[in-house]
Coordinates of C-alpha atoms in Angstrom, one line a residue:
X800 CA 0.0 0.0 0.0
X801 CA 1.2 3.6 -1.0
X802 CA -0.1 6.7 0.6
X803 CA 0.2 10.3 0.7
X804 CA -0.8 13.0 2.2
X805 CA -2.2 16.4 0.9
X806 CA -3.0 19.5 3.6
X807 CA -6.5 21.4 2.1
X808 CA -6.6 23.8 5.2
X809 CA -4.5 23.9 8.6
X810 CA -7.8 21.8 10.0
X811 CA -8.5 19.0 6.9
X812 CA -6.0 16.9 5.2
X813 CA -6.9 14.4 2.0
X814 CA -5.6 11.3 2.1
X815 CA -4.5 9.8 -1.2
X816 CA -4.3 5.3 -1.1
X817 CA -3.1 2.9 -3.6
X818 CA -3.9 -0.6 -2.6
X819 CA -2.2 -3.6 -4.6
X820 CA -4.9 -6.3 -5.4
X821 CA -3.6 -8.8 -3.5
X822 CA -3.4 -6.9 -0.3
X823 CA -7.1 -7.3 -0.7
X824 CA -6.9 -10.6 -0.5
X825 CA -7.6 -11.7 3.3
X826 CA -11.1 -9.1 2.7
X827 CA -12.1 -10.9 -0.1
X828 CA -11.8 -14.5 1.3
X829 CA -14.0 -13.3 4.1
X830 CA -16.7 -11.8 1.7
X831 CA -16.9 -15.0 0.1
X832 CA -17.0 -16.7 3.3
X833 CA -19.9 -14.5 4.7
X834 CA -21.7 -14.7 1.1
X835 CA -22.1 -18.8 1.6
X836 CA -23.2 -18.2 5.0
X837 CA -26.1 -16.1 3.1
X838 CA -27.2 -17.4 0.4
X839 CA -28.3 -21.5 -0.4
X840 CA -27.4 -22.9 -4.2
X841 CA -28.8 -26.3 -5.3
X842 CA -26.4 -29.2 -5.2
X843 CA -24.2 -27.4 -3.1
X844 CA -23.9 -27.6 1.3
X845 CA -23.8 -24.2 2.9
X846 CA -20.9 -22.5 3.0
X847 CA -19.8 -25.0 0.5
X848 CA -20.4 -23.5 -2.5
X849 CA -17.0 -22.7 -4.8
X850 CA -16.0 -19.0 -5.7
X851 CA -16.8 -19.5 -9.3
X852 CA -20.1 -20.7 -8.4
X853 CA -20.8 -17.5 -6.4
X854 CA -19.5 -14.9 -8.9
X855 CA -21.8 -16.7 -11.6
X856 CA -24.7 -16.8 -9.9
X857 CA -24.5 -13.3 -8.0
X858 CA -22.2 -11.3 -9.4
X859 CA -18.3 -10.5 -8.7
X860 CA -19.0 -7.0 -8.0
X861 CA -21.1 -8.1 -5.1
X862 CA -17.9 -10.1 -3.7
X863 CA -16.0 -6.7 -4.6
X864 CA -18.4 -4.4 -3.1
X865 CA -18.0 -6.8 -0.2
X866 CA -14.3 -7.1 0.2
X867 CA -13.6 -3.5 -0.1
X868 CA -16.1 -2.3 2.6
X869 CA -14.2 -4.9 4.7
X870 CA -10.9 -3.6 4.1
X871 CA -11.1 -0.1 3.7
X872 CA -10.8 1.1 7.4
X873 CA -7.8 -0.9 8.1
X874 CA -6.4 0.5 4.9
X875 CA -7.4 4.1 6.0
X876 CA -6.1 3.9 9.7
X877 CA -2.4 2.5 8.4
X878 CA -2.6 5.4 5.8
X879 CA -3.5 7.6 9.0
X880 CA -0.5 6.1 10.8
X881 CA 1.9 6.4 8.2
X882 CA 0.9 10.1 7.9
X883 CA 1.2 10.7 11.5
X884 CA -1.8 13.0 11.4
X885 CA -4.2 13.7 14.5
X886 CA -7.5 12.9 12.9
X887 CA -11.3 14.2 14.5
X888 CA -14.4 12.6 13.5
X889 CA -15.4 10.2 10.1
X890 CA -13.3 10.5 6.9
X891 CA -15.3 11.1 3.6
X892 CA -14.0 7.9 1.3
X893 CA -14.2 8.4 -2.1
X894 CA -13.3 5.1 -4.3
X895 CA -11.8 6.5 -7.0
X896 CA -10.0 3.4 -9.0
X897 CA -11.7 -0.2 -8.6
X898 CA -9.9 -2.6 -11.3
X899 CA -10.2 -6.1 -10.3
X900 CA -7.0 -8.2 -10.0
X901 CA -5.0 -4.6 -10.3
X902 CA -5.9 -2.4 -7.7
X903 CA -8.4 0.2 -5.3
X904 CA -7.3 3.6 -5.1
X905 CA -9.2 6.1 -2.9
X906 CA -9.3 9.6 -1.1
X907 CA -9.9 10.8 2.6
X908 CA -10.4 13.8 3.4
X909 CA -10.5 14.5 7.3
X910 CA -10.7 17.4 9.7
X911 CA -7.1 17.0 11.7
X912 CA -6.0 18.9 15.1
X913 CA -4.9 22.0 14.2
X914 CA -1.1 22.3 15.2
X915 CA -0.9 24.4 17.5
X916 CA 1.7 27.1 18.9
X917 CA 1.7 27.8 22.7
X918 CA 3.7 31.6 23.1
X919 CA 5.3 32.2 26.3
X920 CA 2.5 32.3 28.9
X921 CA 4.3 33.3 32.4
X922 CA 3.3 37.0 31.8
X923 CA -0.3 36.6 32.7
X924 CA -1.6 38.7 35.4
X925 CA -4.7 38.3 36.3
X926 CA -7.1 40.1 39.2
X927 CA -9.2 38.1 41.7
X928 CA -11.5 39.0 44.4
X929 CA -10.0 39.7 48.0
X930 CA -11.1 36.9 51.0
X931 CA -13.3 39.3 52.8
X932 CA -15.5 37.5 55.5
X933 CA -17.2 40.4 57.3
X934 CA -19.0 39.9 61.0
X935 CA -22.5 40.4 59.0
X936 CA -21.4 37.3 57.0
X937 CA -20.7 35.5 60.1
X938 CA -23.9 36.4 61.3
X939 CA -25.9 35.5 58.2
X940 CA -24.5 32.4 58.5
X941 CA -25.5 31.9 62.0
X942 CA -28.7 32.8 61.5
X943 CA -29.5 30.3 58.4
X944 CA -28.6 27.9 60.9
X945 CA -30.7 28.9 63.7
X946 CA -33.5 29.1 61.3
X947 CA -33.3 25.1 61.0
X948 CA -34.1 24.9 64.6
X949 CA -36.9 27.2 64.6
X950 CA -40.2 25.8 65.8
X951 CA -43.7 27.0 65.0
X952 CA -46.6 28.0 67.6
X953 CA -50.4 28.7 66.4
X954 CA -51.3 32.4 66.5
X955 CA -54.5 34.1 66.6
X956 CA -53.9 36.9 64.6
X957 CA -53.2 38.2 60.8
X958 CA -50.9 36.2 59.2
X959 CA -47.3 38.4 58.2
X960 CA -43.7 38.0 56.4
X961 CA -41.7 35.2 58.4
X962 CA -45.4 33.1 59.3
X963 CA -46.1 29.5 58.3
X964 CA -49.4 29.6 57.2
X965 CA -51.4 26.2 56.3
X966 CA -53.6 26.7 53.0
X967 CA -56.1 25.1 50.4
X968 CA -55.5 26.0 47.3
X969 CA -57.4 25.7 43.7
X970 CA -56.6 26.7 40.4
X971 CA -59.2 27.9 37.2
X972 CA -58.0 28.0 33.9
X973 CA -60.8 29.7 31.8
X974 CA -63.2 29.1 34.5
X975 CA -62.4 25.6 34.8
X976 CA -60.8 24.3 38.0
X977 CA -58.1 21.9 36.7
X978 CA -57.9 18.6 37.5
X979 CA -54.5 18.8 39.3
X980 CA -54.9 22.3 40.8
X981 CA -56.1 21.2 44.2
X982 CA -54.4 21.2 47.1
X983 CA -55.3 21.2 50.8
X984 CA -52.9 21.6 54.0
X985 CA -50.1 23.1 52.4
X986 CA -48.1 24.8 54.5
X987 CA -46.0 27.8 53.1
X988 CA -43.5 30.2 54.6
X989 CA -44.7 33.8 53.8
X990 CA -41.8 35.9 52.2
X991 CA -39.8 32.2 50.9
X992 CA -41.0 32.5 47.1
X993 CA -41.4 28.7 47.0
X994 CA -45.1 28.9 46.0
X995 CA -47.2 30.8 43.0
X996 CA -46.0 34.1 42.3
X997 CA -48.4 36.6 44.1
X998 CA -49.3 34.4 46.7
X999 CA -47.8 36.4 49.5
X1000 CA -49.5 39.9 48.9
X1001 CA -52.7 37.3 48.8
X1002 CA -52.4 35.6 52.6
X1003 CA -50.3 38.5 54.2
X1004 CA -53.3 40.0 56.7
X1005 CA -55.5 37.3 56.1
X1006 CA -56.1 35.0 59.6
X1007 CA -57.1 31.7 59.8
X1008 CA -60.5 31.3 57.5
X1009 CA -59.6 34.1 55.5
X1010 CA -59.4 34.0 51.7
X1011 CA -58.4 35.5 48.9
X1012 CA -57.7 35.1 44.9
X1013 CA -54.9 36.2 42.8
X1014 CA -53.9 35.4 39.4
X1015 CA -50.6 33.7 38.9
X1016 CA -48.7 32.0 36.0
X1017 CA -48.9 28.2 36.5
X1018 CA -45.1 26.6 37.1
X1019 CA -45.9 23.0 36.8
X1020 CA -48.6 20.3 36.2
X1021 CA -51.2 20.1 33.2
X1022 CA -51.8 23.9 32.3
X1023 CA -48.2 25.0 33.3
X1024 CA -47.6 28.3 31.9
X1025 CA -50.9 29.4 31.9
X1026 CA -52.2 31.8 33.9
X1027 CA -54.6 31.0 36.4
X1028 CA -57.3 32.9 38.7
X1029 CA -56.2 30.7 42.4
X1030 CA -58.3 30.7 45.3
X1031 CA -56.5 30.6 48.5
X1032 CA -57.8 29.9 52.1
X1033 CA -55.9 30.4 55.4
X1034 CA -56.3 27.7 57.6
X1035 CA -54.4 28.2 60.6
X1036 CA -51.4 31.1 61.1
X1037 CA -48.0 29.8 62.8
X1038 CA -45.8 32.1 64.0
X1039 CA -41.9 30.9 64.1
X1040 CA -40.0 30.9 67.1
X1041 CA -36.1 31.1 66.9
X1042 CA -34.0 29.7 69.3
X1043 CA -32.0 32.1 71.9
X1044 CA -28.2 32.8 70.4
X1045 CA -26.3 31.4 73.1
X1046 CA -24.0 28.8 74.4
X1047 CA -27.5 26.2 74.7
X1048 CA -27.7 26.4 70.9
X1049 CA -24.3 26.5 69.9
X1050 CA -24.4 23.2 72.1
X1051 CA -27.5 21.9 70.4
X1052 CA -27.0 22.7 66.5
X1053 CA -23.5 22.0 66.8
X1054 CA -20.5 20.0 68.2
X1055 CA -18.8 23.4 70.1
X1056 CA -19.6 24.1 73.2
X1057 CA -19.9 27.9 73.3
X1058 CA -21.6 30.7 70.6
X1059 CA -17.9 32.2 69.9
X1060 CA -16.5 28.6 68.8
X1061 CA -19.4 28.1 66.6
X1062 CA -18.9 31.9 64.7
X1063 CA -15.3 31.2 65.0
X1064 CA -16.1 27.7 63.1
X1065 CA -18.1 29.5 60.7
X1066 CA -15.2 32.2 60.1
X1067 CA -13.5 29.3 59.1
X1068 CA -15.9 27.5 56.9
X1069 CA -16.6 30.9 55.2
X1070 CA -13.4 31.9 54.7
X1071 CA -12.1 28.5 52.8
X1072 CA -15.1 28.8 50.7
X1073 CA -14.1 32.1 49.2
X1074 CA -10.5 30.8 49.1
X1075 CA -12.4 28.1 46.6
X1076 CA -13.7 30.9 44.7
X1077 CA -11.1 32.9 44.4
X1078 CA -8.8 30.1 43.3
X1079 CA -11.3 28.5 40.7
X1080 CA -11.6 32.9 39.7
X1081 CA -8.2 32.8 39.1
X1082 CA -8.2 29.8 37.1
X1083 CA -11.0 30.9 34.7
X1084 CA -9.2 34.1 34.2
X1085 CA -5.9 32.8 33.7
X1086 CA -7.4 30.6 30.8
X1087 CA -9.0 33.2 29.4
X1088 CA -5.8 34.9 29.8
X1089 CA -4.1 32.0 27.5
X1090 CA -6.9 31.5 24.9
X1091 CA -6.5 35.1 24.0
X1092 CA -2.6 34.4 23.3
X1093 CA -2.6 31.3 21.1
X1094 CA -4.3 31.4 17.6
X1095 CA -6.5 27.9 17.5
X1096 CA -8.0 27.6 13.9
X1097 CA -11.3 25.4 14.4
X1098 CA -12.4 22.7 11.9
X1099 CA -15.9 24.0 10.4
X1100 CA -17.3 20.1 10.1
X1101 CA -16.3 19.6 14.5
X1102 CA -17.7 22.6 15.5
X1103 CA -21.2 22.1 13.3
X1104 CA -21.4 18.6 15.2
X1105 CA -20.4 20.7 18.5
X1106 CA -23.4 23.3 18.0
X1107 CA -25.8 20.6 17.0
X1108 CA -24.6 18.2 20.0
X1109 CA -24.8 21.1 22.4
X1110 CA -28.2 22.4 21.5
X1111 CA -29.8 18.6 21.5
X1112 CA -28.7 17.9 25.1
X1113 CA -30.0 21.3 26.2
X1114 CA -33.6 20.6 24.4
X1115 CA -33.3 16.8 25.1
X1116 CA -31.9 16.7 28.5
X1117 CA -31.9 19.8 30.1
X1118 CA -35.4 21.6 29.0
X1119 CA -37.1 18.3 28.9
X1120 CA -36.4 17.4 32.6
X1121 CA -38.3 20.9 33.6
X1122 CA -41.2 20.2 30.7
X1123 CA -39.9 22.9 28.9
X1124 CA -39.1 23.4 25.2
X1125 CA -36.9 25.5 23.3
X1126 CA -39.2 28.5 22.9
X1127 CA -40.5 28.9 26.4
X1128 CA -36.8 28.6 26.9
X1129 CA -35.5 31.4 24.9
X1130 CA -39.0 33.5 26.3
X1131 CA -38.2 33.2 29.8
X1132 CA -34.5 33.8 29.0
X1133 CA -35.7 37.3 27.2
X1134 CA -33.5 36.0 24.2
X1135 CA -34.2 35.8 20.7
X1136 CA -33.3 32.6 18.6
X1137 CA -30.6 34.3 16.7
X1138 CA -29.1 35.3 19.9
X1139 CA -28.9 32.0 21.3
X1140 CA -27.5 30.4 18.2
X1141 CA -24.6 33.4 18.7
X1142 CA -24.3 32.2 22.4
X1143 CA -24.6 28.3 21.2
X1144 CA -21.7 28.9 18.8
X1145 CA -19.4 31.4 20.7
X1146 CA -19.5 28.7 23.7
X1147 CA -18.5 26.0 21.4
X1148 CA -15.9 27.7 19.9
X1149 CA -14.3 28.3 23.2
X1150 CA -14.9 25.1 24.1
X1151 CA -12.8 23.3 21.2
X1152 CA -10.2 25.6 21.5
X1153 CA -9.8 25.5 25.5
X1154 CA -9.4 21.4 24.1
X1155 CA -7.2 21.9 21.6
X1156 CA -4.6 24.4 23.7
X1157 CA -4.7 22.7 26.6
X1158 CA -3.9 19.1 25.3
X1159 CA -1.0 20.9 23.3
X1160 CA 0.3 22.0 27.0
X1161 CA -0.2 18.5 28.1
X1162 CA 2.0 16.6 24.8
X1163 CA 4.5 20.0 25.5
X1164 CA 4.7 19.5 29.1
X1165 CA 4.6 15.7 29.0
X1166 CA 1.9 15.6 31.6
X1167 CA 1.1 12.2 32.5
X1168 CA -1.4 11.0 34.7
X1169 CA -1.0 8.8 37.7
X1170 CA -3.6 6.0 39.0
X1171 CA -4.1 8.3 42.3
X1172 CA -4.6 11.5 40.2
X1173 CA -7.0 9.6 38.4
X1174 CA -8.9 7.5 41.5
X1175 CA -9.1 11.1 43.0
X1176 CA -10.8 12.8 40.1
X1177 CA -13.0 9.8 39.9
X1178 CA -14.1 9.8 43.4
X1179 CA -14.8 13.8 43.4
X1180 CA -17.2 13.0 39.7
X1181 CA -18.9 10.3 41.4
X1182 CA -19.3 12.7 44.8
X1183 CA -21.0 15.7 42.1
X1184 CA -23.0 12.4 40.4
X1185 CA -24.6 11.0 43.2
X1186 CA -23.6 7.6 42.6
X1187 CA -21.3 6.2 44.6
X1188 CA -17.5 5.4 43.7
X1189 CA -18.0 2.1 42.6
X1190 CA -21.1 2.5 40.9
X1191 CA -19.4 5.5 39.0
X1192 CA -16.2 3.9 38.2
X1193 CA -18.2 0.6 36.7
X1194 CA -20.2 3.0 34.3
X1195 CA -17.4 4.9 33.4
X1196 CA -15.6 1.6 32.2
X1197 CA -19.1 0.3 30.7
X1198 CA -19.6 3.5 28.7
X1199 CA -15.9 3.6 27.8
X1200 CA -15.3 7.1 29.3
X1201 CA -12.0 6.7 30.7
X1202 CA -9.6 8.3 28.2
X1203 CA -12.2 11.2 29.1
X1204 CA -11.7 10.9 32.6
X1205 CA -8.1 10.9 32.3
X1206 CA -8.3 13.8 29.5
X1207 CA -9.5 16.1 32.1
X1208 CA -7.3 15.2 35.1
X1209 CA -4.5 16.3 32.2
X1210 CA -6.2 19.3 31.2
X1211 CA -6.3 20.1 34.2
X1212 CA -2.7 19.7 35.6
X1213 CA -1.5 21.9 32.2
X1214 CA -3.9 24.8 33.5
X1215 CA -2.3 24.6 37.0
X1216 CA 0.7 24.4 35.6
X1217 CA -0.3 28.0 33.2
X1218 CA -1.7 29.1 36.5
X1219 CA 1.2 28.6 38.7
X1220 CA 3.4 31.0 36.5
X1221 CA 0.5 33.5 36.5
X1222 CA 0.3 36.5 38.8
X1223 CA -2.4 36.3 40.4
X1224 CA -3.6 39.8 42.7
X1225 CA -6.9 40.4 44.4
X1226 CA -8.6 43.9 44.5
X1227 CA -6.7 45.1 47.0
X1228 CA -3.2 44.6 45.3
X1229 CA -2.2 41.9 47.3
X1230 CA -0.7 38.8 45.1
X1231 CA -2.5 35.6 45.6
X1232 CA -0.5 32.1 46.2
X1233 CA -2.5 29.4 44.8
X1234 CA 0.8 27.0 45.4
X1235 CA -0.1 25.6 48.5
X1236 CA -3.5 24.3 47.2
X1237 CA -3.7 20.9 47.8
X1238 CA -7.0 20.5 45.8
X1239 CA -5.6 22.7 42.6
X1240 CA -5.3 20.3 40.1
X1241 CA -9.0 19.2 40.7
X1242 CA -9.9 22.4 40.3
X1243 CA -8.3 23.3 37.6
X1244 CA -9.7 20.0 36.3
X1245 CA -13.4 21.1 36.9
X1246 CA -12.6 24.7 35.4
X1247 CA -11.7 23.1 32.3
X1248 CA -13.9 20.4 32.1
X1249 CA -16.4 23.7 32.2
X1250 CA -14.9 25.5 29.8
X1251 CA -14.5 22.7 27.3
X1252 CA -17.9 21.2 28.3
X1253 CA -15.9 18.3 28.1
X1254 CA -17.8 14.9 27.2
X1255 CA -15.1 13.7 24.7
X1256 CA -16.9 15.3 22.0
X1257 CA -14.1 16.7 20.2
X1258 CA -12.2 13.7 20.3
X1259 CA -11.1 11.8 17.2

């Protein structure tokens, strides 16, 4: 077999084959083979039947056609090899020359990774937010906390903001009451915004037999989207009692012993969740940073399949999970459809290329991946999933998703590696050390893995 290779654009290459006939040979032994297992001729036993006997009665183009659908991808992934070209996606094969006994020449033509040039990167500067935790965060948080011990007491008296009121509710669409828009001894905390828009203008005031009607937009069931005229009745009015701030309920919501240890705990807890954001901040901004720098040209063919993947899992997955569909979608968004094509495309663009550069750092660097880096990563997906990390690790290897697994522990190692070179200053011009971040590379991982919106579907 001779090949060549031809470059049409720095993202698609054509592929030029000559096959000698009897390379062919093995593929055309196993088309006669799988003819006889097909097809019955009198006087002959299946799979018995001699080659002259098949090319009489059905043809020797048939074998042909046969033989050469057979043989042509091994033919096309040696003439890939010998090329040493990083192909994405299916070839388009064009048979060009079929002479029987003489040869099969064809074409390929196939979008290829782009090569890439990575300019020096350890000038980035980027700012971040400062780690502020202020005594009004500290008491935020407290109070979240003592709101999940508060208990409720019957009042006799109009219901207001901060009550748990227990209501009947039903729903008319044109008159009708709907089937599904019943509901009796709901309880609802006024001011939450977990119920029907208007609902809280309509029980605030009211005590217990009071009602009202409002009209709200339905968010769910058989007429959602819809507005509605709802009837609402107060039942009873609770009033919520908070627990006293002190050393008792430090002792009871918590394991410290005293109210200071618990804000100081919460300090704590505060302050390392900014430190996460400000580190993944940096991260996104240093990549954006190093996209800017390095000219990525993007194969039209990969980022049509990108577009079109991306906007089926949104409509698919996504919208259909809330019973939504593309056009409520864009409505409730306040975007047109030639917007969010714009968006669709600008976000795959950026997500190719964050691919492309990043696995060019990874071959540069010679980042490789050990078991632990990759057990880790695996145990924090399967933590984000839900599923446990054995349930996780068995579907990975079912759906074949490992290479992807360890593509983004590798991605994300390079962009550490970009970000560790980076200066990094919050908003009050001091410079931030991400070094001593034990969790950086997982991080990093999950920035790019976001950026990418990486589910292997750039690969080849």
């Amino acid at each position: 077999m001779k090949s060549a290779v031809e470059t049409l654009n720095p993202t698609r290459v054509r592929l030029t084959v000559e096959v000698p006939f009897e390379e062919l040979k093995d593929s055309l032994d196993a088309a006669y083979k799988k003819i006889n297992q097909q097809v019955t001729v009198k006087g002959f036993r299946k799979g018995k039947i001699p080659a002259r006997v098949i090319d009489q009665r059905f043809g020797r183009g048939a074998v042909l056609e046969e033989a050469v659908n057979d043989a042509l991808p091994k033919f096309y992934t040696q003439a890939v090899n010998e090329a040493e070209v990083n192909v994405l996606g299916q070839p388009e094969i064009d048979i060009t020359e079929l002479k029987d006994g003489e040869t099969l020449n064809f074409t390929a033509e196939v979008d290829v990774r782009p090569a890439i040039e990575i300019p020096d990167y350890s000038g980035i500067e980027v700012e971040v937010d400062a780690i502020e935790v202020s005594d009004e965060d500290i008491d935020k948080s407290v109070e979240q906390l003592r709101g999940r011990f508060a208990s409720t007491s019957p009042v006799e008296r109009a219901a207001a903001e901060g009550d748990v009121v227990t209501i009947d509710l039903e729903a008319k669409v044109d008159g009708e009451v709907l089937a599904d828009g019943v509901a009796e001894g709901v309880q609802y905390t006024i001011g939450s915004g977990e119920l029907l828009e208007g609902i809280d203008e309509a029980v605030t005031g009211l005590e217990a037999g009071g009602e009202a009607t409002f009209t709200s937009e339905l968010k769910g069931g058989s007429a959602e989207g819809k507005e509605a005229e709802v009837s609402v009745k107060v039942t009873q009015v609770a009033a919520r009692e908070l627990p006293e701030l002190d050393d008792e309920f430090a002792q009871m919501a918590s394991e410290f012993d005293t109210l200071d240890e618990l804000k100081a705990d919460s300090r704590k807890r505060l302050t390392n969740m900014k430190q996460y954001d400000q580190a993944t901040q940096a991260q996104e901004r240093v990549l954006e940073k190093l996209l800017e720098l390095v000219e990525v040209p993007i194969p039209e063919k990969l980022l049509e399949d990108e577009i079109n993947t991306r906007k089926h899992n949104l409509v698919n997955h996504q919208l259909a999970q809330m019973g939504l569909d593309l056009a409520k979608y864009l409505e409730i968004q306040g975007k047109t459809e030639e917007e969010f094509d714009a968006e669709t495309k600008e976000q795959a663009v950026k997500g190719i290329k964050t691919q492309f550069v990043l696995d060019e750092l990874v071959s540069q660097e010679k980042l490789n991946v050990s078991q632990e880096e990759l057990t880790e990563h695996l145990m924090r997906r399967a933590a984000s999933s839900g599923m446990s990390p054995d349930q996780f690790a068995q579907a990975v290897v079912e759906g074949g998703q490992v290479p992807m697994l360890v593509g983004e522990v590798a991605r994300g190692k390079a962009l550490a590696a970009v970000v560790d070179k980076a200066t990094v200053k919050d908003t009050n011009g001091e410079t931030v050390d991400l070094s001593d971040d034990e969790d950086e590379i997982e991080e990093a991982a999950d920035v790019a893995a976001a950026a990418a919106d990486a589910e292997g579907k750039s690969e080849a």
